[in-house]
Amino acid sequence: MELSRPGPDAVGTGRSRSVMADPGSTGRFGRFGGRYVPESLVPACEQLESGFRAAWADPAFRAGLARTLALHAGRPTPVTPALRLSAELGLTLLLKREDLTHTGSHKINNVLGQAMLAKRMGKTRLLAETGAGQHGVASATAAALLGLECVVYMGERDMRRQELNVFRMELLGATVVAVRNGSRTLKDACTEALRGWVTQVDEAHYCVGSVMGPHPYPWMVREFQRVVGEEARQQCAALLPQGRPDVVVACVGGGSNAAGTFAGFVDTDARLVGVEAAGGAAVSRGAPGVLHGYRSQVLQDEHGQILEAHSISAGLDYPGIGPEHAHLADIGRAEYPSVTDAEVVEAVLRLARTEGIVPALESAHALAWVLRAAGTPQLPTGCSVLVTLSGRGDKDGAQLVALRRDGARSGALRRDAAGTPR
Amino acid sequence: MELSRPGPDAVGTGRSRSVMADPGSTGRFGRFGGRYVPESLVPACEQLESGFRAAWADPAFRAGLARTLALHAGRPTPVTPALRLSAELGLTLLLKREDLTHTGSHKINNVLGQAMLAKRMGKTRLLAETGAGQHGVASATAAALLGLECVVYMGERDMRRQELNVFRMELLGATVVAVRNGSRTLKDACTEALRGWVTQVDEAHYCVGSVMGPHPYPWMVREFQRVVGEEARQQCAALLPQGRPDVVVACVGGGSNAAGTFAGFVDTDARLVGVEAAGGAAVSRGAPGVLHGYRSQVLQDEHGQILEAHSISAGLDYPGIGPEHAHLADIGRAEYPSVTDAEVVEAVLRLARTEGIVPALESAHALAWVLRAAGTPQLPTGCSVLVTLSGRGDKDGAQLVALRRDGARSGALRRDAAGTPR
Amino acid sequence: MNATERYGRLETHLRRRRDAGRSLLVPYVTAGISADWTDYLHAYADAGADAIEVGLPFSDPMLDGATIQEASHRALSSGTTTAGVLARLAGTPVAVPLAVMTYANIVFRHGAATFCDRLAQAGVAGLIVPDVPYDEVDELSTVATAAGVELVLLASPVTAPTRLRRIAERSRGFVYGVTVMGTTGERTGLSDSARALGTTLRGHGSRPVLLGFGISSPGQAALAAGSADGVVVASSLMREVLAGRGPREVAGTVAALRAGLDAG
Amino acid sequence: MNATERYGRLETHLRRRRDAGRSLLVPYVTAGISADWTDYLHAYADAGADAIEVGLPFSDPMLDGATIQEASHRALSSGTTTAGVLARLAGTPVAVPLAVMTYANIVFRHGAATFCDRLAQAGVAGLIVPDVPYDEVDELSTVATAAGVELVLLASPVTAPTRLRRIAERSRGFVYGVTVMGTTGERTGLSDSARALGTTLRGHGSRPVLLGFGISSPGQAALAAGSADGVVVASSLMREVLAGRGPREVAGTVAALRAGLDAG
Ligand SMILES: Cc1ncc(COP(=O)(O)O)c(C=O)c1O
Ligand SMILES: Cc1ncc(COP(=O)(O)O)c(C=O)c1O
């Protein structure tokens, strides 16, 4: 695909404004989305939808959320020009720094929104699912800040792999529930959280961690993450001569950081690129299906059984993708390439050594695609690229150390290579 | 000691402006400071002093540093009103959030300043000492960003204890040199870094990690950290009815976050409190001495042998204290109480569960003093307190988990207690 | 029998029995749980089942509790597929109507119409899809009807009154009243809200109303049948199946439930 | 001998020998390195030392390389203290003058004046404090003079010309030219800058100029003595001491250095 190079007048014009808009009461994005939940959860979803509609239309709620994001979570985050890497790649690379938020990823934007909404709706408890623990830690954080209880569902296998994050959640006062079903990982934690919600809908809000789940979640989470794209758009306007980047790139697990980023640019002519993990590429390797309450592209076998995703990054180890992304792919407004684990490790190293930033493995997917595409017709020399760095890599240290020990996936991590700037 | 409660007119008046000023060519703060280095390092210190004087007087340098701090490191950091904890303590508690900076502590302010200065002076390599690894990671980060080489000296014992941070430094392209002398910890790393500097003064800048070392370091590092106090002062003016906090509190290892914070308030009537670790309380338990190139209060035995500090937090495990702090204590402008490891663990838990912030063990010292003093004449009900949260607690997770396993220092960390909000 | 002839078989059958004064009993089995799983169907029918719910296993059974999760997992692990189950059912005429219970993803994998046609071809009368609620039902209900499959809708204790009426009207085969806020699984007693749900649903027409989720003992079944037309029993039976009890043995439990209902 | 009488003893002694055409040799030993450490002093003197540098161990010896660090560490570990060392020296008259080498913190621990008085009482003639550079020397130099202790100043290859002159003028006992940018420790050869340093320092007056740091072999010593009045030798001797060689054995090395100097 050739890079589209619109004239300046095309910015903010060519695209329909109805893309990434309010999906209405059905929660549909084209053929995707919806609300595939048991009847017992329908009232809760309806109540949440109307609660969110009211809050989102209430300037006081939005001001309160904005204030909390600013005073507590550290917004706005900067857009950093990656000067040395840009020079190496022959393009202008800008990084939206969600790694600098409180708790270290964009997840906090969403959980603060949902926690404040839950409190406004009179709920006293947050439920959350978590894989690697990032969303769990963020949820526990928001709950502590607002004086809510917090119960986090986590696969037993993930709990063993992420002992530290389990500890962090407990430190924050949350209760972590071990999920012993199925593959004992994220998808089972989601399922279990939905089950748990059914039993406590009155007092509990289920704080979904990405743009997935039944309506209104995909829409609501995108709106809570919209701040990423809106800030970035303003910041790009100040940093780039042409006012907006040619290409906007974000990694996609469920797709919340990508959705928030894209929301800021969907009405421009910027190309939108969501990068999936090769082992969890729901758009290119999935098929339409229903999982965790919504219809989307889902990794599944020919019989309709959900497949486990496999990625070096726990946060992208999810077999679905937010329904709005499936729709954006359908209509051609965004593309969803995927990158391999080895490319991801290379990208972590490359950014660390050129810009002094160690990105989360998740975020490094977006960067890995840029490294691959730079200088090809996909990303021609001289173009400008905004990459959302969804989170920081501190959490991945132990995993990378283990990788180096095994020497398995990437020669780039070997100790002898580590000392040499590349 | 009674809390001073000045009238509003006292703000910015009562105090002499010469406190925390330029210490001149001798680098003296009262009877402390100076430049106790071998003759072979004197020219390098002099060159550094004049290089810093020139840069600091150059608006272009300061603008460049400010831009890098903003675009890359995430400044300004917010001041967060700790609403729930304030209510519990009966006072107004504000937190200056250095934990939200890139790499997770105030250390980045200093290393970016020094790295940019080193580059301006034509150096091609940064040397740094590190204990827990925070300053080493920050230095490696700044070096990567500016395209400098980086060599980090680290005690062999600390390297074993902090494998992850060693890995992070290597990931960032730094070379970590194991120090096998003496106690094989921070103080030996400092000594070894000074030794290393002697052999490569032409091409290398020694990037000292706190307000210590020979002149101009204590002054220069305080100036690079001044941004913490100046931002906080402005932010407090917007947040507090009386315009400035009654008490300003920061933890003290070498004392850089405290120095930067105090610099913003020294000319007001705010009380200044630097909190040391009970096992590293250089002011209250040290004696005047000379270590690592400067004269100050130093933990030592009656024969003049330096003692190892012992604290739960690696970053405060240092037997000296910045000379300007020793001077501020001398003249009574600041106080330096100390807190125990057990109080520190309690403070971590308390902040985590009331505000959703897990502070670094170092930073938790400042908070622990507030918890102890709240409601006593030290911090009477209704007063306002600014605490600098110098860093985030992610790095301490493994240590706290180990503590819980041992059940040694604090019952508060036991698993059964963890689920219950306190 | 073509689709149109077949359509309504489940409901007709249940109505007839109910109208004869019988409390309805619909026991459950997970398809593929053992090599001889279809023997449970015959044994259930012989023990007094009025219809049988056949679980088509799904990897992520959102509305199921630990027992049926485990059963689904086992069935899938031993290679159970939708195609295989339906082929088996097609070759296994059972004396009472069957309703398949599965999740939306299984239904939509190759298109809902194709799925319903295959059900019909296998002789299955009804379909229960707990994660397709009333608002999402249009597409599925159209193709199910076209294929001659009765789409059973579920109602919960928190479903709003008008919505309950619509569900009752739109459901085919029977109306499935979910007695608890929670997943499938054994519980003791029967809540007031469960009884109220049965009563309300019965008030919205003459279609049979069955209560399910958490009903395990004959006494509970009898209690439930007091405010509905009958019960669905799943987890308590599957616990026995998982424990290795064969069709005859589990049928003993079904017979006991039958007796409880008949006595109640 | 009171302070005033004593003062200048080290320098007078070294000048006299130098003026007699002798290249000066100042070997080093770490005080407390072994129980019999004072025997090294006598042995050194007998083997041709013109003065002896006695290292007073410090926990954080910034300017010392691995060998002397290890020696300091061993001495401290076996309980060596300043007071103990000085008491021992007071009871051990040595045939040549002694200069104590230590770090600022040891000097300032109980006040520089007290420290210098104690040195004098122990019969020590000179003091070398490598981490008190020229700019910081006022306080110490005043009290040392008052106590009758000659404060030896150091100069390095990168010290600026005017500063070199001031150091040479202000130093007492001798001027210590540090030959390398680096710590103590053995090296091969001798750099041009080291020789230039010796030459420059000698140009600033008649006070003896010794070169030190990295001088280990008799040949190197002779080379160094070509552009200075003599040498300080430390690490190579301490390596032998650490290896367990006794006073007589190490004195053999001192004698070889003496021979090298005399031959050069
Ligand atoms: C840093 C980071 N980035 C990205 C993701 C993926 O989530 P999403 O696709 O919703 O942005 C995660 C999930 O845990 C994450 O931790
Ligand atoms: C988070 C944090 N706070 C405080 C300190 C202590 O340094 P200083 O006293 O110079 O602020 C450290 C040192 O590593 C640190 O990492």
mmCIF file of N, CA and C in Angstrom, chain A residues 50-136:
data_model
loop_
_atom_site.group_PDB
_atom_site.id
_atom_site.type_symbol
_atom_site.label_atom_id
_atom_site.label_comp_id
_atom_site.label_asym_id
_atom_site.label_seq_id
_atom_site.Cartn_x
_atom_site.Cartn_y
_atom_site.Cartn_z
ATOM 1 N N SER A 50 -26.779 4.343 30.254
ATOM 2 C CA SER A 50 -27.426 5.628 30.525
ATOM 3 C C SER A 50 -26.618 6.429 31.540
ATOM 4 N N GLY A 51 -25.981 5.719 32.480
ATOM 5 C CA GLY A 51 -25.108 6.421 33.425
ATOM 6 C C GLY A 51 -23.968 7.115 32.701
ATOM 7 N N PHE A 52 -23.380 6.406 31.759
ATOM 8 C CA PHE A 52 -22.261 7.002 31.020
ATOM 9 C C PHE A 52 -22.737 8.158 30.144
ATOM 10 N N ARG A 53 -23.889 7.967 29.490
ATOM 11 C CA ARG A 53 -24.402 9.054 28.644
ATOM 12 C C ARG A 53 -24.619 10.323 29.470
ATOM 13 N N ALA A 54 -25.210 10.133 30.640
ATOM 14 C CA ALA A 54 -25.477 11.302 31.486
ATOM 15 C C ALA A 54 -24.170 11.947 31.943
ATOM 16 N N ALA A 55 -23.246 11.119 32.390
ATOM 17 C CA ALA A 55 -21.984 11.660 32.904
ATOM 18 C C ALA A 55 -21.209 12.360 31.792
ATOM 19 N N TRP A 56 -21.176 11.722 30.652
ATOM 20 C CA TRP A 56 -20.358 12.252 29.555
ATOM 21 C C TRP A 56 -20.931 13.561 29.013
ATOM 22 N N ALA A 57 -22.245 13.744 29.246
ATOM 23 C CA ALA A 57 -22.884 14.992 28.826
ATOM 24 C C ALA A 57 -22.819 16.043 29.922
ATOM 25 N N ASP A 58 -22.264 15.666 31.065
ATOM 26 C CA ASP A 58 -22.245 16.573 32.222
ATOM 27 C C ASP A 58 -20.871 17.246 32.338
ATOM 28 N N PRO A 59 -20.831 18.526 32.086
ATOM 29 C CA PRO A 59 -19.531 19.218 32.133
ATOM 30 C C PRO A 59 -18.833 19.052 33.476
ATOM 31 N N ALA A 60 -19.590 18.932 34.547
ATOM 32 C CA ALA A 60 -18.961 18.789 35.861
ATOM 33 C C ALA A 60 -18.222 17.461 35.963
ATOM 34 N N PHE A 61 -18.823 16.390 35.422
ATOM 35 C CA PHE A 61 -18.148 15.094 35.448
ATOM 36 C C PHE A 61 -16.869 15.144 34.623
ATOM 37 N N ARG A 62 -16.996 15.706 33.448
ATOM 38 C CA ARG A 62 -15.817 15.745 32.576
ATOM 39 C C ARG A 62 -14.727 16.616 33.173
ATOM 40 N N ALA A 63 -15.112 17.695 33.815
ATOM 41 C CA ALA A 63 -14.108 18.561 34.440
ATOM 42 C C ALA A 63 -13.442 17.827 35.601
ATOM 43 N N GLY A 64 -14.249 17.101 36.363
ATOM 44 C CA GLY A 64 -13.683 16.348 37.488
ATOM 45 C C GLY A 64 -12.724 15.283 37.013
ATOM 46 N N LEU A 65 -13.086 14.597 35.941
ATOM 47 C CA LEU A 65 -12.199 13.574 35.396
ATOM 48 C C LEU A 65 -10.916 14.213 34.863
ATOM 49 N N ALA A 66 -11.084 15.313 34.146
ATOM 50 C CA ALA A 66 -9.906 15.993 33.589
ATOM 51 C C ALA A 66 -8.976 16.431 34.717
ATOM 52 N N ARG A 67 -9.572 16.900 35.809
ATOM 53 C CA ARG A 67 -8.765 17.364 36.932
ATOM 54 C C ARG A 67 -8.008 16.188 37.574
ATOM 55 N N THR A 68 -8.701 15.078 37.732
ATOM 56 C CA THR A 68 -8.037 13.909 38.304
ATOM 57 C C THR A 68 -6.927 13.409 37.385
ATOM 58 N N LEU A 69 -7.208 13.391 36.094
ATOM 59 C CA LEU A 69 -6.173 12.958 35.149
ATOM 60 C C LEU A 69 -4.959 13.882 35.219
ATOM 61 N N ALA A 70 -5.220 15.158 35.405
ATOM 62 C CA ALA A 70 -4.110 16.114 35.455
ATOM 63 C C ALA A 70 -3.381 16.034 36.789
ATOM 64 N N LEU A 71 -4.130 16.121 37.884
ATOM 65 C CA LEU A 71 -3.487 16.232 39.195
ATOM 66 C C LEU A 71 -2.987 14.904 39.726
ATOM 67 N N HIS A 72 -3.621 13.830 39.353
ATOM 68 C CA HIS A 72 -3.232 12.547 39.920
ATOM 69 C C HIS A 72 -2.464 11.677 38.934
ATOM 70 N N ALA A 73 -2.899 11.681 37.678
ATOM 71 C CA ALA A 73 -2.310 10.733 36.727
ATOM 72 C C ALA A 73 -1.238 11.355 35.841
ATOM 73 N N GLY A 74 -1.044 12.669 35.958
ATOM 74 C CA GLY A 74 0.066 13.260 35.224
ATOM 75 C C GLY A 74 -0.219 13.666 33.787
ATOM 76 N N ARG A 75 -1.460 13.894 33.442
ATOM 77 C CA ARG A 75 -1.783 14.377 32.102
ATOM 78 C C ARG A 75 -1.625 15.894 32.036
ATOM 79 N N PRO A 76 -1.364 16.476 30.865
ATOM 80 C CA PRO A 76 -1.089 15.776 29.619
ATOM 81 C C PRO A 76 0.272 15.114 29.634
ATOM 82 N N THR A 77 0.391 14.024 28.896
ATOM 83 C CA THR A 77 1.700 13.427 28.674
ATOM 84 C C THR A 77 2.297 14.103 27.444
ATOM 85 N N PRO A 78 3.632 14.223 27.409
ATOM 86 C CA PRO A 78 4.215 14.899 26.252
ATOM 87 C C PRO A 78 4.194 14.050 24.984
ATOM 88 N N VAL A 79 4.362 14.722 23.859
ATOM 89 C CA VAL A 79 4.769 14.054 22.625
ATOM 90 C C VAL A 79 6.254 14.341 22.465
ATOM 91 N N THR A 80 7.050 13.281 22.451
ATOM 92 C CA THR A 80 8.510 13.414 22.392
ATOM 93 C C THR A 80 9.001 13.231 20.966
ATOM 94 N N PRO A 81 9.700 14.210 20.411
ATOM 95 C CA PRO A 81 10.336 13.958 19.112
ATOM 96 C C PRO A 81 11.518 13.007 19.317
ATOM 97 N N ALA A 82 11.497 11.880 18.649
ATOM 98 C CA ALA A 82 12.581 10.900 18.789
ATOM 99 C C ALA A 82 13.669 11.287 17.797
ATOM 100 N N LEU A 83 14.512 12.203 18.225
ATOM 101 C CA LEU A 83 15.425 12.843 17.277
ATOM 102 C C LEU A 83 16.443 11.876 16.689
ATOM 103 N N ARG A 84 17.089 11.090 17.549
ATOM 104 C CA ARG A 84 18.149 10.227 17.027
ATOM 105 C C ARG A 84 17.582 9.101 16.170
ATOM 106 N N LEU A 85 16.492 8.517 16.608
ATOM 107 C CA LEU A 85 15.914 7.428 15.819
ATOM 108 C C LEU A 85 15.329 7.969 14.513
ATOM 109 N N SER A 86 14.756 9.145 14.566
ATOM 110 C CA SER A 86 14.249 9.764 13.341
ATOM 111 C C SER A 86 15.367 9.899 12.317
ATOM 112 N N ALA A 87 16.516 10.392 12.779
ATOM 113 C CA ALA A 87 17.639 10.594 11.863
ATOM 114 C C ALA A 87 18.063 9.252 11.271
ATOM 115 N N GLU A 88 18.102 8.215 12.115
ATOM 116 C CA GLU A 88 18.501 6.902 11.599
ATOM 117 C C GLU A 88 17.513 6.360 10.570
ATOM 118 N N LEU A 89 16.239 6.656 10.790
ATOM 119 C CA LEU A 89 15.211 6.072 9.923
ATOM 120 C C LEU A 89 14.883 6.966 8.726
ATOM 121 N N GLY A 90 15.307 8.201 8.784
ATOM 122 C CA GLY A 90 15.013 9.092 7.665
ATOM 123 C C GLY A 90 13.574 9.577 7.643
ATOM 124 N N LEU A 91 12.992 9.685 8.822
ATOM 125 C CA LEU A 91 11.638 10.223 8.894
ATOM 126 C C LEU A 91 11.480 10.980 10.205
ATOM 127 N N THR A 92 10.330 11.567 10.401
ATOM 128 C CA THR A 92 10.086 12.283 11.644
ATOM 129 C C THR A 92 9.229 11.409 12.546
ATOM 130 N N LEU A 93 9.828 10.963 13.625
ATOM 131 C CA LEU A 93 9.123 10.054 14.523
ATOM 132 C C LEU A 93 8.766 10.779 15.817
ATOM 133 N N LEU A 94 7.503 10.790 16.128
ATOM 134 C CA LEU A 94 7.028 11.396 17.373
ATOM 135 C C LEU A 94 6.438 10.304 18.253
ATOM 136 N N LEU A 95 6.652 10.422 19.564
ATOM 137 C CA LEU A 95 6.155 9.397 20.487
ATOM 138 C C LEU A 95 5.174 10.011 21.476
ATOM 139 N N LYS A 96 3.961 9.507 21.493
ATOM 140 C CA LYS A 96 3.005 9.950 22.509
ATOM 141 C C LYS A 96 3.279 9.128 23.758
ATOM 142 N N ARG A 97 3.597 9.817 24.854
ATOM 143 C CA ARG A 97 4.239 9.165 25.988
ATOM 144 C C ARG A 97 3.278 8.695 27.082
ATOM 145 N N GLU A 98 2.445 7.721 26.780
ATOM 146 C CA GLU A 98 1.566 7.182 27.821
ATOM 147 C C GLU A 98 2.353 6.416 28.883
ATOM 148 N N ASP A 99 3.620 6.106 28.565
ATOM 149 C CA ASP A 99 4.467 5.449 29.568
ATOM 150 C C ASP A 99 4.725 6.361 30.767
ATOM 151 N N LEU A 100 4.472 7.644 30.593
ATOM 152 C CA LEU A 100 4.745 8.577 31.703
ATOM 153 C C LEU A 100 3.555 8.785 32.639
ATOM 154 N N THR A 101 2.435 8.139 32.362
ATOM 155 C CA THR A 101 1.292 8.314 33.255
ATOM 156 C C THR A 101 1.493 7.536 34.557
ATOM 157 N N HIS A 102 0.727 7.897 35.543
ATOM 158 C CA HIS A 102 0.706 7.154 36.802
ATOM 159 C C HIS A 102 0.330 5.697 36.529
ATOM 160 N N THR A 103 1.056 4.789 37.100
ATOM 161 C CA THR A 103 0.997 3.327 36.916
ATOM 162 C C THR A 103 1.592 2.877 35.589
ATOM 163 N N GLY A 104 1.982 3.803 34.720
ATOM 164 C CA GLY A 104 2.859 3.427 33.629
ATOM 165 C C GLY A 104 2.237 2.988 32.317
ATOM 166 N N SER A 105 0.951 3.195 32.147
ATOM 167 C CA SER A 105 0.374 2.953 30.825
ATOM 168 C C SER A 105 -0.937 3.714 30.686
ATOM 169 N N HIS A 106 -1.409 3.729 29.450
ATOM 170 C CA HIS A 106 -2.676 4.401 29.146
ATOM 171 C C HIS A 106 -3.848 3.821 29.914
ATOM 172 N N LYS A 107 -3.688 2.640 30.491
ATOM 173 C CA LYS A 107 -4.816 1.987 31.176
ATOM 174 C C LYS A 107 -5.444 2.915 32.215
ATOM 175 N N ILE A 108 -4.639 3.768 32.818
ATOM 176 C CA ILE A 108 -5.140 4.624 33.891
ATOM 177 C C ILE A 108 -6.234 5.587 33.401
ATOM 178 N N ASN A 109 -6.152 6.023 32.155
ATOM 179 C CA ASN A 109 -7.166 6.951 31.634
ATOM 180 C C ASN A 109 -8.550 6.327 31.725
ATOM 181 N N ASN A 110 -8.606 5.092 31.320
ATOM 182 C CA ASN A 110 -9.862 4.359 31.300
ATOM 183 C C ASN A 110 -10.357 4.026 32.709
ATOM 184 N N VAL A 111 -9.473 3.544 33.548
ATOM 185 C CA VAL A 111 -9.949 3.105 34.870
ATOM 186 C C VAL A 111 -10.376 4.300 35.720
ATOM 187 N N LEU A 112 -9.698 5.418 35.576
ATOM 188 C CA LEU A 112 -10.152 6.578 36.350
ATOM 189 C C LEU A 112 -11.532 7.008 35.880
ATOM 190 N N GLY A 113 -11.742 6.991 34.571
ATOM 191 C CA GLY A 113 -13.063 7.325 34.046
ATOM 192 C C GLY A 113 -14.127 6.382 34.585
ATOM 193 N N GLN A 114 -13.850 5.091 34.485
ATOM 194 C CA GLN A 114 -14.851 4.116 34.931
ATOM 195 C C GLN A 114 -15.055 4.162 36.438
ATOM 196 N N ALA A 115 -13.975 4.355 37.184
ATOM 197 C CA ALA A 115 -14.121 4.382 38.643
ATOM 198 C C ALA A 115 -14.936 5.604 39.070
ATOM 199 N N MET A 116 -14.691 6.741 38.427
ATOM 200 C CA MET A 116 -15.465 7.925 38.795
ATOM 201 C C MET A 116 -16.926 7.760 38.390
ATOM 202 N N LEU A 117 -17.134 7.101 37.266
ATOM 203 C CA LEU A 117 -18.502 6.826 36.831
ATOM 204 C C LEU A 117 -19.186 5.867 37.804
ATOM 205 N N ALA A 118 -18.474 4.830 38.188
ATOM 206 C CA ALA A 118 -19.040 3.844 39.117
ATOM 207 C C ALA A 118 -19.449 4.526 40.410
ATOM 208 N N LYS A 119 -18.591 5.397 40.888
ATOM 209 C CA LYS A 119 -18.884 6.095 42.140
ATOM 210 C C LYS A 119 -20.126 6.974 41.961
ATOM 211 N N ARG A 120 -20.180 7.661 40.845
ATOM 212 C CA ARG A 120 -21.333 8.511 40.542
ATOM 213 C C ARG A 120 -22.605 7.690 40.486
ATOM 214 N N MET A 121 -22.490 6.451 40.040
ATOM 215 C CA MET A 121 -23.657 5.582 39.936
ATOM 216 C C MET A 121 -23.937 4.852 41.239
ATOM 217 N N GLY A 122 -23.196 5.160 42.276
ATOM 218 C CA GLY A 122 -23.476 4.580 43.582
ATOM 219 C C GLY A 122 -22.910 3.191 43.814
ATOM 220 N N LYS A 123 -22.030 2.751 42.942
ATOM 221 C CA LYS A 123 -21.416 1.436 43.149
ATOM 222 C C LYS A 123 -20.331 1.557 44.219
ATOM 223 N N THR A 124 -20.072 0.447 44.897
ATOM 224 C CA THR A 124 -19.054 0.478 45.959
ATOM 225 C C THR A 124 -17.876 -0.445 45.664
ATOM 226 N N ARG A 125 -17.935 -1.129 44.539
ATOM 227 C CA ARG A 125 -16.890 -2.104 44.256
ATOM 228 C C ARG A 125 -16.564 -2.117 42.770
ATOM 229 N N LEU A 126 -15.280 -2.247 42.475
ATOM 230 C CA LEU A 126 -14.863 -2.435 41.083
ATOM 231 C C LEU A 126 -14.459 -3.889 40.897
ATOM 232 N N LEU A 127 -14.895 -4.468 39.782
ATOM 233 C CA LEU A 127 -14.380 -5.772 39.375
ATOM 234 C C LEU A 127 -13.520 -5.540 38.144
ATOM 235 N N ALA A 128 -12.455 -6.276 38.023
ATOM 236 C CA ALA A 128 -11.622 -6.137 36.831
ATOM 237 C C ALA A 128 -10.993 -7.470 36.514
ATOM 238 N N GLU A 129 -10.756 -7.686 35.221
ATOM 239 C CA GLU A 129 -9.978 -8.842 34.788
ATOM 240 C C GLU A 129 -8.575 -8.335 34.516
ATOM 241 N N THR A 130 -7.592 -9.201 34.616
ATOM 242 C CA THR A 130 -6.262 -8.758 34.196
ATOM 243 C C THR A 130 -5.448 -9.931 33.677
ATOM 244 N N GLY A 131 -4.547 -9.632 32.753
ATOM 245 C CA GLY A 131 -3.670 -10.665 32.209
ATOM 246 C C GLY A 131 -2.319 -10.528 32.875
ATOM 247 N N ALA A 132 -1.510 -9.611 32.360
ATOM 248 C CA ALA A 132 -0.195 -9.397 32.951
ATOM 249 C C ALA A 132 -0.303 -8.642 34.275
ATOM 250 N N GLY A 133 -1.422 -8.016 34.495
ATOM 251 C CA GLY A 133 -1.589 -7.316 35.753
ATOM 252 C C GLY A 133 -1.671 -5.799 35.603
ATOM 253 N N GLN A 134 -1.425 -5.296 34.408
ATOM 254 C CA GLN A 134 -1.422 -3.837 34.246
ATOM 255 C C GLN A 134 -2.798 -3.234 34.507
ATOM 256 N N HIS A 135 -3.805 -3.804 33.892
ATOM 257 C CA HIS A 135 -5.142 -3.268 34.111
ATOM 258 C C HIS A 135 -5.590 -3.514 35.549
ATOM 259 N N GLY A 136 -5.159 -4.631 36.107
ATOM 260 C CA GLY A 136 -5.488 -4.903 37.507
ATOM 261 C C GLY A 136 -4.866 -3.882 38.433
#
